[in-house]
Amino acid sequence: MSVRTIGKVILSEDSIISVPAIQIIATVPTDPTSKKIPISLSICYGGEISTNDSETNKTNMKQSKLMSYYYALPHRRKEDDVIGVPLLDTNNDIIRDMTKRLALLMVKKFNKPCYVALSIASESDSNSLASNQIFVIKKCIDFVVTVLSGPTTI
Amino acid sequence: MTSFQLQKDFPSTLIESSPELSLNAIHFSNQILIQIRLDSELDSAYEVTEQGLAEMEGVNSELGYTNNVEESNDDTQLANDDLSTYHIVGKLGDPDNSKLKVVCSQIAKLYNTVIIPNLGMEKCPILISISSKLWRTQNEATHANDFGKLVFLLGSIKEMYTI
């Protein structure tokens, strides 16, 4: 198996600042050094956790709407440069900006091509996205770092 | 969003090196995103939407469209071509690779006729990220296996949804 796909739901731990739940599904290469195998990241921002079954550890999330899909890769000749293109664009600046930023950061960090798909559960969630952008980006990158270096299950 | 995955090896009769096919489909409320990796590589993207008159059910019989041309008595009966109703936009990759566009329309047809009714979903556009190494337009020797590869891919997609 040269890729594995792992999903995780991240809930806000801080009781003072509440961030909507984030569901991440990442497909990463099993060999962290490969430069040709792209990382795919799908993020669902927002949505309620309707049931939290402690036995199966499953959470049900509302259906989310795909807003933006971005592709980024390292520049072939200029080593530190990163280039990207939106595959699915949106007129919502915050969402497009966030997807683009996350994709470019991932490529800079992991040095492989990256596909980022961002979806939101409801329109109201997109308003809180602007203030929670850094939190979401940090959590996504931490997740990919863990998955790339670690075992197959989390 | 809900996700489905499958990993399988291509039989060596279709592709000699028997590369691994990885499928990952994610369902959103407005789109389906499917990633088809060959040996984990991925480099082209297409968006498929359904457009055209075939969508309007009542229109077909009035316009004289029929699926089976031989049965028609009138010489001017028109044949219905399902696949032409799919509008494929290349988002990433070689625009001259027409094989991949045909494959995309076939995948979309599989979704609309089998998978979507099975899951009880509504029809929606499909975003397909695929490796262009699956169907190259050069190299005559590998043309013979193109159809076999398509059938294998469609079968694998069906298997991913355990249908």
mmCIF file of C-alpha atoms in Angstrom:
data_model
loop_
_atom_site.group_PDB
_atom_site.id
_atom_site.type_symbol
_atom_site.label_atom_id
_atom_site.label_comp_id
_atom_site.label_asym_id
_atom_site.label_seq_id
_atom_site.Cartn_x
_atom_site.Cartn_y
_atom_site.Cartn_z
ATOM 1 C CA MET A 1 0.000 0.000 0.000
ATOM 2 C CA SER A 2 1.685 3.214 -1.000
ATOM 3 C CA VAL A 3 -1.035 5.545 0.288
ATOM 4 C CA ARG A 4 -3.286 5.472 3.267
ATOM 5 C CA THR A 5 -6.420 7.460 4.001
ATOM 6 C CA ILE A 6 -7.211 8.519 7.535
ATOM 7 C CA GLY A 7 -10.016 10.631 8.907
ATOM 8 C CA LYS A 8 -10.346 12.532 12.146
ATOM 9 C CA VAL A 9 -12.804 14.850 13.823
ATOM 10 C CA ILE A 10 -11.284 17.709 15.771
ATOM 11 C CA LEU A 11 -13.355 19.322 18.466
ATOM 12 C CA SER A 12 -12.505 22.509 20.228
ATOM 13 C CA GLU A 13 -10.921 21.782 23.597
ATOM 14 C CA ASP A 14 -11.003 25.312 24.865
ATOM 15 C CA SER A 15 -14.242 26.083 26.656
ATOM 16 C CA ILE A 16 -13.813 29.857 26.414
ATOM 17 C CA ILE A 17 -13.276 30.150 22.698
ATOM 18 C CA SER A 18 -15.511 27.736 20.879
ATOM 19 C CA VAL A 19 -14.587 26.678 17.402
ATOM 20 C CA PRO A 20 -16.966 24.671 15.239
ATOM 21 C CA ALA A 21 -15.979 21.039 14.764
ATOM 22 C CA ILE A 22 -13.546 20.198 11.973
ATOM 23 C CA GLN A 23 -13.596 16.888 10.148
ATOM 24 C CA ILE A 24 -10.447 16.047 8.179
ATOM 25 C CA ILE A 25 -9.841 13.217 5.735
ATOM 26 C CA ALA A 26 -6.253 12.979 4.552
ATOM 27 C CA THR A 27 -4.703 10.658 1.956
ATOM 28 C CA VAL A 28 -0.960 10.577 2.434
ATOM 29 C CA PRO A 29 1.896 8.487 1.060
ATOM 30 C CA THR A 30 3.216 5.808 3.378
ATOM 31 C CA ASP A 31 6.750 6.824 2.443
ATOM 32 C CA PRO A 32 7.240 10.385 3.728
ATOM 33 C CA THR A 33 10.224 11.047 1.458
ATOM 34 C CA SER A 34 8.484 10.451 -1.871
ATOM 35 C CA LYS A 35 8.204 13.628 -3.921
ATOM 36 C CA LYS A 36 5.752 12.483 -6.581
ATOM 37 C CA ILE A 37 2.905 11.154 -4.480
ATOM 38 C CA PRO A 38 0.475 13.978 -3.669
ATOM 39 C CA ILE A 39 -1.251 14.580 -0.378
ATOM 40 C CA SER A 40 -5.032 15.001 -0.534
ATOM 41 C CA LEU A 41 -6.802 16.828 2.226
ATOM 42 C CA SER A 42 -10.574 17.192 2.566
ATOM 43 C CA ILE A 43 -11.876 19.416 5.316
ATOM 44 C CA CYS A 44 -15.400 19.848 6.590
ATOM 45 C CA TYR A 45 -15.720 22.963 8.709
ATOM 46 C CA GLY A 46 -18.663 23.332 10.968
ATOM 47 C CA GLY A 47 -21.651 21.137 11.414
ATOM 48 C CA GLU A 48 -23.104 19.624 14.523
ATOM 49 C CA ILE A 49 -22.032 16.464 16.153
ATOM 50 C CA SER A 50 -25.449 14.904 16.398
ATOM 51 C CA THR A 51 -24.456 11.674 18.085
ATOM 52 C CA ASN A 52 -21.263 10.731 19.819
ATOM 53 C CA ASP A 53 -21.323 7.028 20.292
ATOM 54 C CA SER A 54 -18.606 6.213 22.769
ATOM 55 C CA GLU A 55 -18.653 2.524 21.882
ATOM 56 C CA THR A 56 -17.895 2.868 18.220
ATOM 57 C CA ASN A 57 -16.324 6.320 18.579
ATOM 58 C CA LYS A 58 -18.280 7.509 15.601
ATOM 59 C CA THR A 59 -19.622 10.979 15.134
ATOM 60 C CA ASN A 60 -22.295 11.930 12.677
ATOM 61 C CA MET A 61 -21.887 15.180 10.889
ATOM 62 C CA LYS A 62 -24.277 17.100 8.732
ATOM 63 C CA GLN A 63 -23.831 17.044 4.995
ATOM 64 C CA SER A 64 -21.435 19.762 3.935
ATOM 65 C CA LYS A 65 -21.145 21.760 0.765
ATOM 66 C CA LEU A 66 -17.897 21.679 -1.191
ATOM 67 C CA MET A 67 -16.819 25.269 -1.726
ATOM 68 C CA SER A 68 -13.245 25.210 -2.922
ATOM 69 C CA TYR A 69 -10.678 22.750 -4.318
ATOM 70 C CA TYR A 70 -7.096 23.888 -4.698
ATOM 71 C CA TYR A 71 -4.021 22.202 -6.190
ATOM 72 C CA ALA A 72 -0.493 23.275 -5.342
ATOM 73 C CA LEU A 73 2.930 21.870 -6.112
ATOM 74 C CA PRO A 74 6.582 22.760 -5.726
ATOM 75 C CA HIS A 75 8.102 24.675 -8.616
ATOM 76 C CA ARG A 76 10.244 22.397 -10.716
ATOM 77 C CA ARG A 77 13.174 24.742 -11.200
ATOM 78 C CA LYS A 78 13.016 27.285 -8.423
ATOM 79 C CA GLU A 79 13.415 25.168 -5.339
ATOM 80 C CA ASP A 80 11.656 27.252 -2.740
ATOM 81 C CA ASP A 81 8.854 28.410 -4.960
ATOM 82 C CA VAL A 82 5.361 26.996 -4.776
ATOM 83 C CA ILE A 83 2.703 27.318 -7.471
ATOM 84 C CA GLY A 84 -0.955 26.525 -7.336
ATOM 85 C CA VAL A 85 -4.239 26.700 -9.192
ATOM 86 C CA PRO A 86 -7.856 26.555 -8.025
ATOM 87 C CA LEU A 87 -9.668 23.542 -9.484
ATOM 88 C CA LEU A 88 -12.973 24.635 -8.047
ATOM 89 C CA ASP A 89 -13.273 28.315 -7.305
ATOM 90 C CA THR A 90 -15.719 30.226 -5.178
ATOM 91 C CA ASN A 91 -16.699 33.862 -4.908
ATOM 92 C CA ASN A 92 -16.345 33.682 -1.156
ATOM 93 C CA ASP A 93 -12.958 35.302 -0.596
ATOM 94 C CA ILE A 94 -12.411 33.924 2.885
ATOM 95 C CA ILE A 95 -12.872 30.336 1.813
ATOM 96 C CA ARG A 96 -10.787 30.654 -1.320
ATOM 97 C CA ASP A 97 -8.034 32.399 0.597
ATOM 98 C CA MET A 98 -7.996 29.776 3.302
ATOM 99 C CA THR A 99 -7.879 26.850 0.876
ATOM 100 C CA LYS A 100 -5.099 28.487 -1.106
ATOM 101 C CA ARG A 101 -3.116 29.324 1.979
ATOM 102 C CA LEU A 102 -3.411 25.846 3.406
ATOM 103 C CA ALA A 103 -2.414 24.197 0.134
ATOM 104 C CA LEU A 104 0.639 26.418 -0.373
ATOM 105 C CA LEU A 105 1.737 25.920 3.239
ATOM 106 C CA MET A 106 1.410 22.157 2.919
ATOM 107 C CA VAL A 107 3.572 22.114 -0.188
ATOM 108 C CA LYS A 108 6.201 24.322 1.439
ATOM 109 C CA LYS A 109 6.313 22.072 4.444
ATOM 110 C CA PHE A 110 6.108 18.614 2.895
ATOM 111 C CA ASN A 111 7.624 19.265 -0.530
ATOM 112 C CA LYS A 112 5.053 17.280 -2.466
ATOM 113 C CA PRO A 113 1.982 18.219 -4.527
ATOM 114 C CA CYS A 114 -1.133 18.827 -2.485
ATOM 115 C CA TYR A 115 -4.876 18.869 -3.157
ATOM 116 C CA VAL A 116 -7.041 20.683 -0.617
ATOM 117 C CA ALA A 117 -10.847 20.524 -0.651
ATOM 118 C CA LEU A 118 -12.724 22.749 1.777
ATOM 119 C CA SER A 119 -16.381 22.337 2.561
ATOM 120 C CA ILE A 120 -18.616 24.065 5.057
ATOM 121 C CA ALA A 121 -21.674 22.693 6.761
ATOM 122 C CA SER A 122 -23.759 25.853 6.608
ATOM 123 C CA GLU A 123 -23.515 29.444 5.391
ATOM 124 C CA SER A 124 -23.199 30.809 8.921
ATOM 125 C CA ASP A 125 -20.045 28.780 9.451
ATOM 126 C CA SER A 126 -18.237 30.686 6.730
ATOM 127 C CA ASN A 127 -18.472 33.833 8.839
ATOM 128 C CA SER A 128 -16.601 32.286 11.740
ATOM 129 C CA LEU A 129 -14.003 30.850 9.371
ATOM 130 C CA ALA A 130 -12.202 34.166 9.061
ATOM 131 C CA SER A 131 -11.409 34.362 12.759
ATOM 132 C CA ASN A 132 -10.639 30.660 13.109
ATOM 133 C CA GLN A 133 -8.464 30.395 10.020
ATOM 134 C CA ILE A 134 -5.193 30.012 11.863
ATOM 135 C CA PHE A 135 -6.632 27.413 14.208
ATOM 136 C CA VAL A 136 -7.931 25.308 11.338
ATOM 137 C CA ILE A 137 -4.691 25.565 9.363
ATOM 138 C CA LYS A 138 -2.608 24.625 12.388
ATOM 139 C CA LYS A 139 -4.786 21.634 13.208
ATOM 140 C CA CYS A 140 -4.695 20.390 9.610
ATOM 141 C CA ILE A 141 -0.915 20.646 9.349
ATOM 142 C CA ASP A 142 -0.437 18.963 12.726
ATOM 143 C CA PHE A 143 -2.736 16.165 11.620
ATOM 144 C CA VAL A 144 -0.832 15.576 8.392
ATOM 145 C CA VAL A 145 2.490 15.630 10.236
ATOM 146 C CA THR A 146 1.194 12.968 12.623
ATOM 147 C CA VAL A 147 -0.210 10.814 9.859
ATOM 148 C CA LEU A 148 2.918 11.047 7.706
ATOM 149 C CA SER A 149 5.269 10.053 10.444
ATOM 150 C CA GLY A 150 3.122 7.802 12.548
ATOM 151 C CA PRO A 151 1.228 4.538 12.508
ATOM 152 C CA THR A 152 -1.833 3.791 10.418
ATOM 153 C CA THR A 153 -4.395 4.427 13.119
ATOM 154 C CA ILE A 154 -4.904 7.385 15.367
ATOM 155 C CA MET B 1 -19.035 14.606 4.118
ATOM 156 C CA THR B 2 -18.852 10.830 3.817
ATOM 157 C CA SER B 3 -15.910 8.972 2.412
ATOM 158 C CA PHE B 4 -15.357 5.644 0.632
ATOM 159 C CA GLN B 5 -12.041 3.991 -0.188
ATOM 160 C CA LEU B 6 -10.684 1.045 -2.080
ATOM 161 C CA GLN B 7 -7.213 -0.213 -2.938
ATOM 162 C CA LYS B 8 -6.589 -2.888 -5.540
ATOM 163 C CA ASP B 9 -3.833 -4.055 -7.833
ATOM 164 C CA PHE B 10 -4.289 -3.959 -11.557
ATOM 165 C CA PRO B 11 -4.037 -7.452 -13.023
ATOM 166 C CA SER B 12 -0.807 -7.923 -14.940
ATOM 167 C CA THR B 13 -2.797 -8.885 -18.043
ATOM 168 C CA LEU B 14 -3.979 -5.267 -18.298
ATOM 169 C CA ILE B 15 -0.867 -3.446 -17.161
ATOM 170 C CA GLU B 16 2.354 -5.413 -16.956
ATOM 171 C CA SER B 17 3.796 -3.852 -13.849
ATOM 172 C CA SER B 18 0.548 -4.554 -11.955
ATOM 173 C CA PRO B 19 0.376 -1.123 -10.341
ATOM 174 C CA GLU B 20 -1.851 -0.322 -7.422
ATOM 175 C CA LEU B 21 -5.151 1.428 -8.016
ATOM 176 C CA SER B 22 -6.294 3.584 -5.091
ATOM 177 C CA LEU B 23 -9.787 5.028 -5.074
ATOM 178 C CA ASN B 24 -11.083 7.598 -2.639
ATOM 179 C CA ALA B 25 -14.537 9.119 -3.000
ATOM 180 C CA ILE B 26 -15.896 11.888 -0.802
ATOM 181 C CA HIS B 27 -19.540 12.889 -0.938
ATOM 182 C CA PHE B 28 -20.599 16.441 -0.291
ATOM 183 C CA SER B 29 -24.096 17.825 -0.524
ATOM 184 C CA ASN B 30 -23.418 19.606 -3.816
ATOM 185 C CA GLN B 31 -20.664 17.502 -5.420
ATOM 186 C CA ILE B 32 -18.929 14.153 -5.415
ATOM 187 C CA LEU B 33 -15.155 14.223 -5.357
ATOM 188 C CA ILE B 34 -13.393 11.082 -6.548
ATOM 189 C CA GLN B 35 -9.639 10.523 -6.655
ATOM 190 C CA ILE B 36 -8.263 7.742 -8.833
ATOM 191 C CA ARG B 37 -4.598 7.136 -8.182
ATOM 192 C CA LEU B 38 -2.345 4.832 -10.136
ATOM 193 C CA ASP B 39 0.672 3.856 -8.030
ATOM 194 C CA SER B 40 -0.457 6.700 -5.772
ATOM 195 C CA GLU B 41 0.094 9.318 -8.452
ATOM 196 C CA LEU B 42 -2.493 11.887 -9.425
ATOM 197 C CA ASP B 43 -2.104 14.649 -11.979
ATOM 198 C CA SER B 44 -5.288 15.513 -13.884
ATOM 199 C CA ALA B 45 -8.672 16.814 -12.848
ATOM 200 C CA TYR B 46 -12.011 17.008 -14.647
ATOM 201 C CA GLU B 47 -15.442 18.223 -13.664
ATOM 202 C CA VAL B 48 -18.458 16.445 -15.123
ATOM 203 C CA THR B 49 -21.930 17.959 -15.118
ATOM 204 C CA GLU B 50 -25.071 16.718 -16.761
ATOM 205 C CA GLN B 51 -26.498 19.044 -19.344
ATOM 206 C CA GLY B 52 -28.713 18.728 -22.314
ATOM 207 C CA LEU B 53 -32.123 17.571 -23.349
ATOM 208 C CA ALA B 54 -31.803 14.009 -22.107
ATOM 209 C CA GLU B 55 -32.430 15.322 -18.624
ATOM 210 C CA MET B 56 -35.942 16.349 -19.555
ATOM 211 C CA GLU B 57 -37.820 13.086 -19.551
ATOM 212 C CA GLY B 58 -40.954 14.087 -21.382
ATOM 213 C CA VAL B 59 -39.092 15.783 -24.200
ATOM 214 C CA ASN B 60 -37.443 12.630 -25.496
ATOM 215 C CA SER B 61 -40.561 10.867 -26.703
ATOM 216 C CA GLU B 62 -41.990 14.044 -28.201
ATOM 217 C CA LEU B 63 -38.882 14.835 -30.177
ATOM 218 C CA GLY B 64 -38.814 11.321 -31.494
ATOM 219 C CA TYR B 65 -35.726 10.120 -29.671
ATOM 220 C CA THR B 66 -35.448 6.411 -29.342
ATOM 221 C CA ASN B 67 -32.782 4.251 -27.808
ATOM 222 C CA ASN B 68 -33.087 1.479 -30.332
ATOM 223 C CA VAL B 69 -32.721 2.802 -33.840
ATOM 224 C CA GLU B 70 -33.511 -0.496 -35.564
ATOM 225 C CA GLU B 71 -36.986 -0.642 -34.118
ATOM 226 C CA SER B 72 -38.064 2.685 -35.567
ATOM 227 C CA ASN B 73 -40.238 2.597 -38.635
ATOM 228 C CA ASP B 74 -39.490 6.109 -39.673
ATOM 229 C CA ASP B 75 -36.037 6.734 -41.179
ATOM 230 C CA THR B 76 -35.775 10.082 -39.489
ATOM 231 C CA GLN B 77 -35.893 8.720 -35.921
ATOM 232 C CA LEU B 78 -33.029 10.029 -33.852
ATOM 233 C CA ALA B 79 -30.893 7.877 -31.593
ATOM 234 C CA ASN B 80 -30.446 8.900 -28.010
ATOM 235 C CA ASP B 81 -26.852 9.185 -26.936
ATOM 236 C CA ASP B 82 -26.640 9.171 -23.146
ATOM 237 C CA LEU B 83 -22.975 9.995 -22.969
ATOM 238 C CA SER B 84 -23.273 13.206 -24.944
ATOM 239 C CA THR B 85 -25.273 14.805 -22.161
ATOM 240 C CA TYR B 86 -22.201 14.904 -19.956
ATOM 241 C CA HIS B 87 -20.346 18.164 -20.088
ATOM 242 C CA ILE B 88 -16.703 17.612 -19.200
ATOM 243 C CA VAL B 89 -14.448 20.486 -18.253
ATOM 244 C CA GLY B 90 -10.735 19.864 -17.942
ATOM 245 C CA LYS B 91 -9.471 21.611 -14.836
ATOM 246 C CA LEU B 92 -5.937 20.258 -14.690
ATOM 247 C CA GLY B 93 -3.811 18.275 -17.080
ATOM 248 C CA ASP B 94 -3.239 17.753 -20.794
ATOM 249 C CA PRO B 95 -6.170 19.227 -22.748
ATOM 250 C CA ASP B 96 -5.385 16.984 -25.735
ATOM 251 C CA ASN B 97 -5.937 13.773 -23.854
ATOM 252 C CA SER B 98 -9.367 12.844 -25.137
ATOM 253 C CA LYS B 99 -9.269 9.327 -23.702
ATOM 254 C CA LEU B 100 -9.497 10.612 -20.162
ATOM 255 C CA LYS B 101 -12.518 12.739 -21.062
ATOM 256 C CA VAL B 102 -14.324 9.700 -22.400
ATOM 257 C CA VAL B 103 -13.434 7.794 -19.259
ATOM 258 C CA CYS B 104 -14.846 10.642 -17.170
ATOM 259 C CA SER B 105 -18.164 10.487 -18.991
ATOM 260 C CA GLN B 106 -18.273 6.742 -18.377
ATOM 261 C CA ILE B 107 -17.588 7.227 -14.679
ATOM 262 C CA ALA B 108 -20.328 9.846 -14.506
ATOM 263 C CA LYS B 109 -22.735 7.487 -16.227
ATOM 264 C CA LEU B 110 -21.896 4.745 -13.739
ATOM 265 C CA TYR B 111 -22.610 7.126 -10.898
ATOM 266 C CA ASN B 112 -25.895 8.363 -12.315
ATOM 267 C CA THR B 113 -27.272 4.977 -13.271
ATOM 268 C CA VAL B 114 -25.982 2.701 -10.511
ATOM 269 C CA ILE B 115 -24.380 4.346 -7.531
ATOM 270 C CA ILE B 116 -26.535 7.398 -6.940
ATOM 271 C CA PRO B 117 -29.842 5.502 -7.094
ATOM 272 C CA ASN B 118 -28.343 2.823 -4.849
ATOM 273 C CA LEU B 119 -27.329 5.326 -2.195
ATOM 274 C CA GLY B 120 -30.547 7.270 -2.526
ATOM 275 C CA MET B 121 -28.767 10.528 -3.288
ATOM 276 C CA GLU B 122 -29.603 13.298 -5.706
ATOM 277 C CA LYS B 123 -27.675 13.766 -8.908
ATOM 278 C CA CYS B 124 -24.856 16.268 -8.663
ATOM 279 C CA PRO B 125 -21.701 17.276 -10.517
ATOM 280 C CA ILE B 126 -18.693 15.007 -10.149
ATOM 281 C CA LEU B 127 -15.111 16.175 -9.738
ATOM 282 C CA ILE B 128 -12.678 13.509 -10.881
ATOM 283 C CA SER B 129 -8.982 13.652 -10.028
ATOM 284 C CA ILE B 130 -7.202 10.976 -11.998
ATOM 285 C CA SER B 131 -3.736 9.851 -12.967
ATOM 286 C CA SER B 132 -3.096 10.444 -16.662
ATOM 287 C CA LYS B 133 -0.770 7.439 -16.727
ATOM 288 C CA LEU B 134 -3.807 5.188 -16.876
ATOM 289 C CA TRP B 135 -4.643 6.157 -20.437
ATOM 290 C CA ARG B 136 -1.859 7.657 -22.429
ATOM 291 C CA THR B 137 -2.554 8.864 -25.930
ATOM 292 C CA GLN B 138 0.807 7.787 -27.365
ATOM 293 C CA ASN B 139 2.298 4.330 -27.593
ATOM 294 C CA GLU B 140 0.290 2.072 -29.933
ATOM 295 C CA ALA B 141 1.133 -1.109 -28.074
ATOM 296 C CA THR B 142 -1.054 -0.344 -25.084
ATOM 297 C CA HIS B 143 -4.249 0.600 -26.965
ATOM 298 C CA ALA B 144 -5.483 -2.969 -26.821
ATOM 299 C CA ASN B 145 -5.946 -2.891 -23.077
ATOM 300 C CA ASP B 146 -7.748 0.457 -22.883
ATOM 301 C CA PHE B 147 -11.220 -1.010 -22.705
ATOM 302 C CA GLY B 148 -10.155 -3.668 -20.242
ATOM 303 C CA LYS B 149 -8.694 -0.993 -17.985
ATOM 304 C CA LEU B 150 -11.933 0.990 -18.174
ATOM 305 C CA VAL B 151 -14.017 -2.014 -17.232
ATOM 306 C CA PHE B 152 -11.675 -2.804 -14.365
ATOM 307 C CA LEU B 153 -11.866 0.769 -13.111
ATOM 308 C CA LEU B 154 -15.657 0.910 -13.286
ATOM 309 C CA GLY B 155 -15.894 -2.442 -11.540
ATOM 310 C CA SER B 156 -13.572 -1.223 -8.808
ATOM 311 C CA ILE B 157 -15.645 1.911 -8.274
ATOM 312 C CA LYS B 158 -18.739 -0.225 -7.888
ATOM 313 C CA GLU B 159 -16.883 -2.471 -5.483
ATOM 314 C CA MET B 160 -15.845 0.514 -3.412
ATOM 315 C CA TYR B 161 -19.492 1.237 -2.678
ATOM 316 C CA THR B 162 -20.046 -2.478 -2.042
ATOM 317 C CA ILE B 163 -22.744 -2.731 -4.643
#
